[in-house]
XYZ file of C-alpha atoms in Angstrom:
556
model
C 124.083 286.837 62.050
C 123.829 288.759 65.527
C 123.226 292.294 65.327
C 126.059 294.502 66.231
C 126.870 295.545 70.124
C 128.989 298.620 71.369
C 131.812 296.223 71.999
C 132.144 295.214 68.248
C 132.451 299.092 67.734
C 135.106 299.389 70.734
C 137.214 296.399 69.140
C 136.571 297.937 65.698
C 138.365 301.196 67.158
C 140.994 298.965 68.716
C 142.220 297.163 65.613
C 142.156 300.058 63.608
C 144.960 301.838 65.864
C 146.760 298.707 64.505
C 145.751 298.378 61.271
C 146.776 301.624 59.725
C 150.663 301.449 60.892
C 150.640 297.406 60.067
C 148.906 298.068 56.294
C 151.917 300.669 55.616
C 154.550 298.656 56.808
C 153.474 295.649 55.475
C 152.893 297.343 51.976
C 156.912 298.448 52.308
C 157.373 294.962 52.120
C 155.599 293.798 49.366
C 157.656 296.669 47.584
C 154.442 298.504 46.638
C 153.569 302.170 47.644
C 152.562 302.168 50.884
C 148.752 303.203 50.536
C 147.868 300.092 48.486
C 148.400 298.811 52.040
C 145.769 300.357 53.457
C 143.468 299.562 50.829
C 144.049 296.084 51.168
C 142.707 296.962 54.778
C 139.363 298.415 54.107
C 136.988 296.260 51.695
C 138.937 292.964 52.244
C 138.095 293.245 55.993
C 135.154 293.905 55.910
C 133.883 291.450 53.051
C 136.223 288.591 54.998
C 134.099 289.366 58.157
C 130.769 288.813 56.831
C 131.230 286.089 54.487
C 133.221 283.728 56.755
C 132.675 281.430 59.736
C 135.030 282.468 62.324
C 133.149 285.690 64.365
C 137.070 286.903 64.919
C 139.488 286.837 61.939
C 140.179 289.917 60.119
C 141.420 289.441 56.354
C 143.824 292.204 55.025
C 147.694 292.804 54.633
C 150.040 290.308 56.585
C 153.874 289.993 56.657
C 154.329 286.871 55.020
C 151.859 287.255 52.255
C 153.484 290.438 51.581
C 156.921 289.015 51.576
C 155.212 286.770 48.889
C 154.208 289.139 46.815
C 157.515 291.483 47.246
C 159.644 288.876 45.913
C 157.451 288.538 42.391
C 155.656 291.767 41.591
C 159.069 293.374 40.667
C 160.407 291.155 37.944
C 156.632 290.199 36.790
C 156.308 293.833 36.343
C 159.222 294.589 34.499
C 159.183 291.450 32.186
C 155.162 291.977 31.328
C 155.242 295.896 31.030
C 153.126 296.539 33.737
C 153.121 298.486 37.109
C 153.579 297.039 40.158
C 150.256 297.668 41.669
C 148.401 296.032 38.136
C 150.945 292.587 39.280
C 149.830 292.823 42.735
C 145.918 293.679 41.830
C 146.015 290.463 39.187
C 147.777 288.185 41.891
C 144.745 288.996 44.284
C 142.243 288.473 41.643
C 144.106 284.777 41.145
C 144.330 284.012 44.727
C 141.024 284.813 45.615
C 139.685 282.897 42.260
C 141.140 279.995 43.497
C 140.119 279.549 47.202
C 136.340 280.896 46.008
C 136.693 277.602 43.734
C 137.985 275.419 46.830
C 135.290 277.141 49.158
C 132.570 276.075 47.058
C 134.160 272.325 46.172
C 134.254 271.683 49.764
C 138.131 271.389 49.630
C 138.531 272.862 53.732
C 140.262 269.139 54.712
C 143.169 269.971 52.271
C 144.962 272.310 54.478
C 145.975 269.944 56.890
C 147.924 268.402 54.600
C 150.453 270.884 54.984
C 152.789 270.297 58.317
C 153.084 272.401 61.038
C 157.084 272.524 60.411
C 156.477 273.744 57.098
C 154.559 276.350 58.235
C 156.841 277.254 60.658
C 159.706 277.061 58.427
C 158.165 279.325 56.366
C 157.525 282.301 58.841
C 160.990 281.798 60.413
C 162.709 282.424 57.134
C 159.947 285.205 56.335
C 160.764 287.087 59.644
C 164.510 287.127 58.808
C 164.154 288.766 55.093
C 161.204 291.094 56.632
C 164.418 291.717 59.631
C 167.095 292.338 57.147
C 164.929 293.810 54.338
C 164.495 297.160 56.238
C 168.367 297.438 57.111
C 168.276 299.665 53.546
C 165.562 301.860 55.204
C 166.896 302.199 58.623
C 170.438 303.617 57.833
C 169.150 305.829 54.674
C 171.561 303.491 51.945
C 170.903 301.466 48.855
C 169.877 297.692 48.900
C 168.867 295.731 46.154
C 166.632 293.022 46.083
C 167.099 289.560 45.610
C 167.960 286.387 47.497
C 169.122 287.396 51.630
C 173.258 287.003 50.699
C 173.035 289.293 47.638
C 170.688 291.779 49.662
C 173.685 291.843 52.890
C 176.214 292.033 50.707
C 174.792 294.919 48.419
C 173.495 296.739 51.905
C 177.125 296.091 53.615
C 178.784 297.583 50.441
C 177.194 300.953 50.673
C 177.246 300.380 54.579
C 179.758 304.167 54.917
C 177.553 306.433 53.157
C 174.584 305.553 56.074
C 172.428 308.688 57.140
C 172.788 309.151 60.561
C 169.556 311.058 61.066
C 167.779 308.136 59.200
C 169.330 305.837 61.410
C 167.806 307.743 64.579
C 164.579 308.012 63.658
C 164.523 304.291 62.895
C 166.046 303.014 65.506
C 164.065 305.360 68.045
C 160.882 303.911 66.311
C 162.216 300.331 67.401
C 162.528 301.746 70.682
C 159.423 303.684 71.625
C 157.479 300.555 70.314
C 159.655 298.194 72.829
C 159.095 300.886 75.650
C 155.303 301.438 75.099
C 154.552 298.131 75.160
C 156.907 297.456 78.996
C 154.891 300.377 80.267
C 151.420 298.988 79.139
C 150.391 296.197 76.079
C 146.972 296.801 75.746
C 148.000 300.336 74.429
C 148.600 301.403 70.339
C 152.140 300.673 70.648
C 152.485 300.919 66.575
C 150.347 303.303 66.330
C 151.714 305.676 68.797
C 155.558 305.605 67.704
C 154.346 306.025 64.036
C 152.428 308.763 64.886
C 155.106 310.250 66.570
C 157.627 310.185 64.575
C 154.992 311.324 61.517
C 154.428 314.514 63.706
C 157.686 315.234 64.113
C 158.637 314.814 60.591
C 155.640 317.858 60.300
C 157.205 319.896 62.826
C 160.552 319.515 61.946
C 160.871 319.354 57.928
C 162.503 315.585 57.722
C 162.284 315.601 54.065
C 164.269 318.971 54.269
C 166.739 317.201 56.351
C 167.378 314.302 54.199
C 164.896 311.648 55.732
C 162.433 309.712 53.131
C 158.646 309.627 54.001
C 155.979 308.174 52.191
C 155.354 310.602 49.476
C 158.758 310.052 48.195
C 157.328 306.584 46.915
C 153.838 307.713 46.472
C 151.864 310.165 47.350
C 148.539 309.320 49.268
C 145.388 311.658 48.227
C 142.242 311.883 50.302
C 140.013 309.730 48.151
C 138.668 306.350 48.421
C 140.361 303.378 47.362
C 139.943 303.543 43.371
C 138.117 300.760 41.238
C 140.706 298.221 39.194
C 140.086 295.582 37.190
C 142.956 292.885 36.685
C 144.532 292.360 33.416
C 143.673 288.813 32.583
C 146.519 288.384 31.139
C 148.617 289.307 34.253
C 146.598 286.642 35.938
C 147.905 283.769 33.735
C 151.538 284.970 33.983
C 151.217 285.021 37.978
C 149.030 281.717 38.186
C 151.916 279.528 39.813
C 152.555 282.630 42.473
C 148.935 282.764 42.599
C 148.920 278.659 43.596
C 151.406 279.291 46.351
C 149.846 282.577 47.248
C 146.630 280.195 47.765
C 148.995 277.780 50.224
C 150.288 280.658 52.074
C 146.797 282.307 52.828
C 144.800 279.535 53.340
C 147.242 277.942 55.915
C 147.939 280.994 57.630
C 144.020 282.056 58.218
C 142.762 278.114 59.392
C 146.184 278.737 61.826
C 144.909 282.365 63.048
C 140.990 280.905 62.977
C 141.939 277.699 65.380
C 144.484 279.519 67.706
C 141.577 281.641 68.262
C 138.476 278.604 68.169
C 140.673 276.425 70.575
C 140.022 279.701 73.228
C 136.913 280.125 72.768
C 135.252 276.805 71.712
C 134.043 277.997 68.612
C 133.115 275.751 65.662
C 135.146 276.594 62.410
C 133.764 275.035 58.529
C 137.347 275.074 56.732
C 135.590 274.865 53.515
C 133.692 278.188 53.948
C 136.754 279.795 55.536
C 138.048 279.169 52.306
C 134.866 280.977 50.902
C 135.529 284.221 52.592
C 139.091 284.521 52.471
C 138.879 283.765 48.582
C 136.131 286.681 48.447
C 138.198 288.907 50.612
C 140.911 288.662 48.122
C 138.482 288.714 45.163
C 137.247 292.117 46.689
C 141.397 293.237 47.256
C 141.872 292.798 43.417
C 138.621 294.911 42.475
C 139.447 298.173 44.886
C 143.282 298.574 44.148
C 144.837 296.339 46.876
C 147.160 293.574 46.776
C 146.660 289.957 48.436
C 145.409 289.482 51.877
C 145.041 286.600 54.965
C 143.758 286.491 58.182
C 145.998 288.637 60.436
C 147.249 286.797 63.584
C 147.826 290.092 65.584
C 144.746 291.890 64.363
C 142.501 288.966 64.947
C 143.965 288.146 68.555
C 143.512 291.913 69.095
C 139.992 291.812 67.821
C 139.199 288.707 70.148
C 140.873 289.972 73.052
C 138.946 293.960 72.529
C 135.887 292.279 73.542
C 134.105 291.491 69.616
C 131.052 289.460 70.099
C 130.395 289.152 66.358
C 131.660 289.487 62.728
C 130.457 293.116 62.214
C 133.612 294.714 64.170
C 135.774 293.178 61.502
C 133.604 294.784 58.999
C 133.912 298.038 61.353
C 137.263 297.984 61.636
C 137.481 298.058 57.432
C 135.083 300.853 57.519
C 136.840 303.348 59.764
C 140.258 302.549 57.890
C 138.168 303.367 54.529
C 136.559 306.592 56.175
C 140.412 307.184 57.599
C 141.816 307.079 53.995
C 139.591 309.095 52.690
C 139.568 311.746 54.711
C 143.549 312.026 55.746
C 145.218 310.412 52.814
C 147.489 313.405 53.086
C 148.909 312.900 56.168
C 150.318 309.761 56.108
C 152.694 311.353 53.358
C 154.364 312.519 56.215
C 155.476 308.964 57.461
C 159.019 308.535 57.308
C 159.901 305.132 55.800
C 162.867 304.316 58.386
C 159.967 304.293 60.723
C 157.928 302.145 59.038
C 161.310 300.052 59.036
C 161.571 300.478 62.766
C 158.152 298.803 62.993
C 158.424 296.057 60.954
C 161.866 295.241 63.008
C 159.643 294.604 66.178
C 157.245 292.682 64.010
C 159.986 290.389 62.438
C 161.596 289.393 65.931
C 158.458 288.681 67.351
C 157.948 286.442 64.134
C 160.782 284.395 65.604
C 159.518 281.419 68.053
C 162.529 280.034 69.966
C 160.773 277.420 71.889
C 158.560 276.064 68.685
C 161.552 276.053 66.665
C 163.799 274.213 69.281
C 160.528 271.950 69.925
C 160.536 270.962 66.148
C 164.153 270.503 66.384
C 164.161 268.040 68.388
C 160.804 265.976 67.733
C 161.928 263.783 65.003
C 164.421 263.555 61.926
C 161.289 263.926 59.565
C 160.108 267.624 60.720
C 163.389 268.718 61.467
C 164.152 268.222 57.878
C 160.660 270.088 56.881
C 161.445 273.179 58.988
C 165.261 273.550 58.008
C 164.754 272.794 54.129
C 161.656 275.589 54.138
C 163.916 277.968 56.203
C 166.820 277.194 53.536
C 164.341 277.529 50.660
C 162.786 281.611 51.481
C 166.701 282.438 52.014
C 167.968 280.790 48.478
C 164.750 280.807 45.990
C 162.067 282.766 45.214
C 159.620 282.632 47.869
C 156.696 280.695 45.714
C 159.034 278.120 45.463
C 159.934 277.935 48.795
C 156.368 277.351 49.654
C 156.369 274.678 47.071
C 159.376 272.865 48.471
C 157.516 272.759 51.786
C 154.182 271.622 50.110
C 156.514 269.178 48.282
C 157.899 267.726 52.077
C 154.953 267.768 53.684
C 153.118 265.473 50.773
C 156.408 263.018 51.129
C 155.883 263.227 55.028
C 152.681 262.390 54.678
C 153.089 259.605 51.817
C 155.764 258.132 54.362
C 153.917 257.937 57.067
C 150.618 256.806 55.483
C 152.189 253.709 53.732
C 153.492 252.453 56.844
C 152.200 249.256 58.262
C 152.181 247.955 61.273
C 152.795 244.153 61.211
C 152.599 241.885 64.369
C 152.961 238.358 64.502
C 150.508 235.481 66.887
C 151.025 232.760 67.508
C 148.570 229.664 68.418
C 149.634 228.499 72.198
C 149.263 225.673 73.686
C 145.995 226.213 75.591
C 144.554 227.410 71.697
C 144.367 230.563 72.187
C 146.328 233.590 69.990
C 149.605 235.652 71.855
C 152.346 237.356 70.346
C 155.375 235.957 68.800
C 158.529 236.729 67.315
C 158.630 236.534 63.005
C 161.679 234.371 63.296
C 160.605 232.357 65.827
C 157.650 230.181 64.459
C 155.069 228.489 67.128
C 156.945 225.060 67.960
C 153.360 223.986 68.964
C 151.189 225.074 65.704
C 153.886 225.935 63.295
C 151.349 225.239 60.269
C 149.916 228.296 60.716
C 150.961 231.575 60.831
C 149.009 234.816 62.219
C 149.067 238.259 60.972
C 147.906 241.404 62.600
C 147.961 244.324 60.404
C 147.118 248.437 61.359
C 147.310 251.022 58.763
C 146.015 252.334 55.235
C 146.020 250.006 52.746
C 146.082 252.362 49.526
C 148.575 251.648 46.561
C 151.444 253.131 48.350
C 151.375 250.508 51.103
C 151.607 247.721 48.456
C 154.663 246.757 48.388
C 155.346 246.681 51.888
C 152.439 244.501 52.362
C 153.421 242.027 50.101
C 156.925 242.033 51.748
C 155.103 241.160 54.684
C 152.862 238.336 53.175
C 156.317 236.869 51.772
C 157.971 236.430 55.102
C 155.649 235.414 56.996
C 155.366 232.216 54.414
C 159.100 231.954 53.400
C 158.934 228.972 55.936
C 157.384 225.945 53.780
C 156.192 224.477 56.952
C 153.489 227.396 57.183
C 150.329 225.822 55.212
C 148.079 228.432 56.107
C 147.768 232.142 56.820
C 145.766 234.164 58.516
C 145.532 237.751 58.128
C 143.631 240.178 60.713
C 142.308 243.261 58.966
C 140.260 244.742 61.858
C 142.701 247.512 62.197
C 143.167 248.690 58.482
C 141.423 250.846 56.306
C 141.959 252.358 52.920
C 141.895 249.088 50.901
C 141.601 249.802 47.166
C 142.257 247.448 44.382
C 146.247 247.346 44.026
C 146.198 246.040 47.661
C 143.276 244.229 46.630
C 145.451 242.162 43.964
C 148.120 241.828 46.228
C 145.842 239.339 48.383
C 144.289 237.763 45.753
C 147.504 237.566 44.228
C 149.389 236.061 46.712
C 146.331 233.401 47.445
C 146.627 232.017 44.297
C 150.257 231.524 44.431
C 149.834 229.544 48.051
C 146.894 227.566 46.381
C 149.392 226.449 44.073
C 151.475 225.154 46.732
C 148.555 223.215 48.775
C 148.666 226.762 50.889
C 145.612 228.747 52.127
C 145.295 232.675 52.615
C 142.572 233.444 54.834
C 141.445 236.860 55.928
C 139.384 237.706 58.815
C 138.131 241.225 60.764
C 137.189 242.953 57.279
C 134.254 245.915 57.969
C 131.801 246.364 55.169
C 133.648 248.751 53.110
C 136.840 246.286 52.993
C 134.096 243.789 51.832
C 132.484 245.521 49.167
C 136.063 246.486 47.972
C 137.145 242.808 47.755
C 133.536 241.892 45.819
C 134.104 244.548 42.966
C 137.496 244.566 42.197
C 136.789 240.202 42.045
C 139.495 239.860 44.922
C 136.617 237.374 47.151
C 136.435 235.215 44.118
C 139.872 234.623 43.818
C 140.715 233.992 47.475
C 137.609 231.995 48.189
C 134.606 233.391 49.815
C 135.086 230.281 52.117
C 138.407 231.686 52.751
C 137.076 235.414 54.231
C 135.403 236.043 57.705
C 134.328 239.680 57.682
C 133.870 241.264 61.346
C 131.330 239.644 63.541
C 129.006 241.320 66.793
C 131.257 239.548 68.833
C 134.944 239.970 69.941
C 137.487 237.485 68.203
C 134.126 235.671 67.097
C 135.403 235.918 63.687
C 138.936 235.552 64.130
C 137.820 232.312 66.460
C 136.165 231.272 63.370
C 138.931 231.537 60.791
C 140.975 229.726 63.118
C 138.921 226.507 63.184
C 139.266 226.751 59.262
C 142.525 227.072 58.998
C 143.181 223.895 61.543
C 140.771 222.183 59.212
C 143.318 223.388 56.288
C 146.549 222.242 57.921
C 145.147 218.952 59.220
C 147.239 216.269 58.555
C 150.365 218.524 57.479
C 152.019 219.648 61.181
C 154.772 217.348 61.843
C 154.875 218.261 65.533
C 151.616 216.751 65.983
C 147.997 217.935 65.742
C 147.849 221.815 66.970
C 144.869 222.250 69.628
């Protein structure tokens, strides 16, 4: 690793301006007291940083992790007898367990698995609850949790009794942030209207006048984050959370890790990205702090600040550690509807018109993906939200990868192969029929291969087929069986299967599983050096095979 330069310490400051307002806002969310937010900000980050391979992502508290864990931690709590903060510390220890294990067993490819839709689906719906989760917050009034109609309805109900100044502060939070960032971006927007608002509360006595601040949840000492150890108990109990918590993570950290890689052509290993983030999280549960992934805005910021290596990750970690330890006390002073205010900016920005309108309209496939996750955070809890989306993108894929693509040829007059129409046999060599097949042939594509064996020799006039493989791979021993199969029953018949274009692999898979000996090793022409040498080959055996049987005269 490169030694550390002054601009991993100025990006270090940088991200810490946003890390402090971000890990108590994001802590609101996951419905624990609001320190455990920055806690999740110090160790995490700075363990993430060193132990994975992107130089720029920064592991700590994100909004839709913490929705996550805001949606379980209460009722796990309260049906195992246990604090919030013990749920939240045992769900990190689980997480991070779990993506350590897929780290080590090389298990990076897996993410990709899970469609971009989903994904998307999944943030849109986040950003709404984060959106309408602080309404309770910004107008001073009681809101229960629970799924986003019971949460309007319960807010709406007690919608007179709101608290005007509440509703100022909030709402001027919202605004300073929005106004900050028109006058200049690269400034502390966050951390500026926080901090203002935090100073006036000092000045002015808000908890005197009615407004909640942090210490009203919890109050933050000047000490360092303490030591916990999760209840392994806890961690059985949240193991299914703890599986989509995994999803969640892992897919949002390769996301932030590639947005950044694709700018500036560095290589990512998914596999040890899995590593880090699992000992990030590992490190979370051990130091009082609840799960963590690799922050989008953080990370961006930390790229954009000027880091040249991992250490101003680990910097960043530091100076929020030194930070809590030394004035703890004042961020008692925060006033929650500010907090709120925040995490209003961050939830609209959440929203992506143009991606959403873009998956819209692709195709019916990710449409459904993005609308049925964005249904699913709104209606269930959100670990099973993330497992309906897991559960879509495997059928997606399932779909897709089963499909084959079949194309007919035809033997011309001149001898040579061209494309023809399935229900339109050659009127010159209509003994023999050609397939071309593309795809995977795995177990799922089975059937459909069969289906496409069985039409193209419904004709009885077809006495042999040949089957191009050149453009498959995959092949495993159902689709093995359905060739050998399907050769005996045309050997029955006087008929001949013949297979031609197969690469080594498809060879060896046709010699174990017996498949060769069954067809007829005289019957297979694996790929040759030269183009359509092979196919050229099977050709001349199969007008061998049908001599004597075309009615229309001897094909070429």
């Amino acid at each position: 690793m490169k030694p550390a330069s002054r601009h991993d310490v100025m990006a270090a400051l940088t991200v810490t301006f946003l890390a402090i307002p971000q890990g108590l806002a994001y802590a609101l969310i996951a419905d624990l007291p609001p320190v455990v937010g920055l806690y999740a900000a110090t160790l995490p980050a700075i363990i993430g940083s060193l132990t994975r391979s992107s130089r720029f992502v920064i592991s700590g508290p994100t909004n839709a992790l913490s929705l996550l864990v805001g949606g379980t931690v209460g009722a796990v709590a309260a049906s195992q007898g246990a604090s919030p903060v013990e749920v939240a510390v045992a769900l990190a220890f689980g997480i991070g367990t779990i993506q350590v294990l897929a780290g080590i067993f090389r298990l990076g490819a897996l993410v990709d698995y899970i469609s971009a839709p989903v994904v998307l689906g999944y943030i849109t719906g986040a950003a709404v609850l984060i959106g309408m989760g602080q309404l309770g917050h910004l107008t001073g009034t009681p809101m229960e949790r629970g799924h986003l109609p019971h949460q309007l309805s319960t807010w709406w109900g007690g919608l007179g009794d709101t608290h005007l100044p509440t509703l100022c502060v909030g709402l001027g939070t919202f605004c300073l942030v929005l106004m900050v960032r028109k006058w200049n971006r690269s400034w502390p927007s966050a951390l500026i209207a926080v901090g203002a608002t935090t100073l006036c509360s000092f000045a002015f006595g808000f908890q005197e006048m009615g407004i909640r601040v942090v210490a009203d949840l919890s109050v933050v000492q000047a000490a360092l984050p303490p030591l916990t150890l999760p209840r392994f108990s806890l961690v059985l109990v949240v193991l299914p959370i703890a599986l989509a918590g995994t999803v969640l993570s892992l897919v949002e950290s390769t996301a932030v890790g590639r947005s950044i890689a694709s700018k500036t052509g560095e290589r990512l290993d998914s596999s040890q990205e899995f590593l880090g983030q699992g000992l990030a999280n590992l490190s979370a549960a051990f130091c009082g702090g609840y799960p963590v992934s690799g922050s989008l805005s953080r990370s961006s910021l930390n790229w954009k600040a000027g880091a040249k290596t991992p250490w101003a990750g680990a910097f960043s970690g530091l100076l929020v550690l030194i930070l809590v330890w030394t004035a703890g006390p004042f961020v008692n002073l925060v006033p929650l509807t500010s907090l709120g205010g925040l995490l209003l900016v961050i939830a609209w920005e959440l929203l992506d018109g143009s991606r959403m309108a873009a998956t819209l309209k692709s195709n019916w496939g990710d449409a459904l993906a993005f609308v049925c996750t964005v249904v699913g955070t709104w209606t269930v809890s959100l670990d099973k939200a993330i497992f309906i989306g897991v559960g879509i993108s495997i059928v997606l894929f399932l779909r897709r990868a089963r499909l084959l693509v079949v194309g007919n040829l035809e033997v011309n007059a001149a001898g040579q192969l061209q494309e023809s129409s399935p229900d339109q046999p050659s009127t010159r060599c209509p003994s023999i029929r050609v397939l071309h097949i593309e795809g995977s042939l795995f177990f799922g594509a089975a059937g459909e291969l069969m289906g496409a064996l069985d039409l193209a020799t419904e004709d009885p006039a077809v006495r042999a087929l040949v089957v191009r493989l050149k453009r498959t791979q995959g092949l495993d021993i159902t689709t093995a069986q359905v060739f050998a199969q399907k050769s005996e029953l045309l050997r029955t018949e006087q008929r001949t299967l013949i297979l031609v274009g197969m690469r080594s692999e498809t060879m060896k898979i046709l010699d174990r599983t017996g498949a060769s000996g069954r067809i007829g090793r005289e019957n297979l022409f694996p790929t040759e050096t030269a183009w359509f040498q092979a196919m050229d080959h099977a050709l001349h055996h199969a007008l061998a095979k049908t001599k004597g049987h075309d009615q229309h005269g001897p094909c070429p």
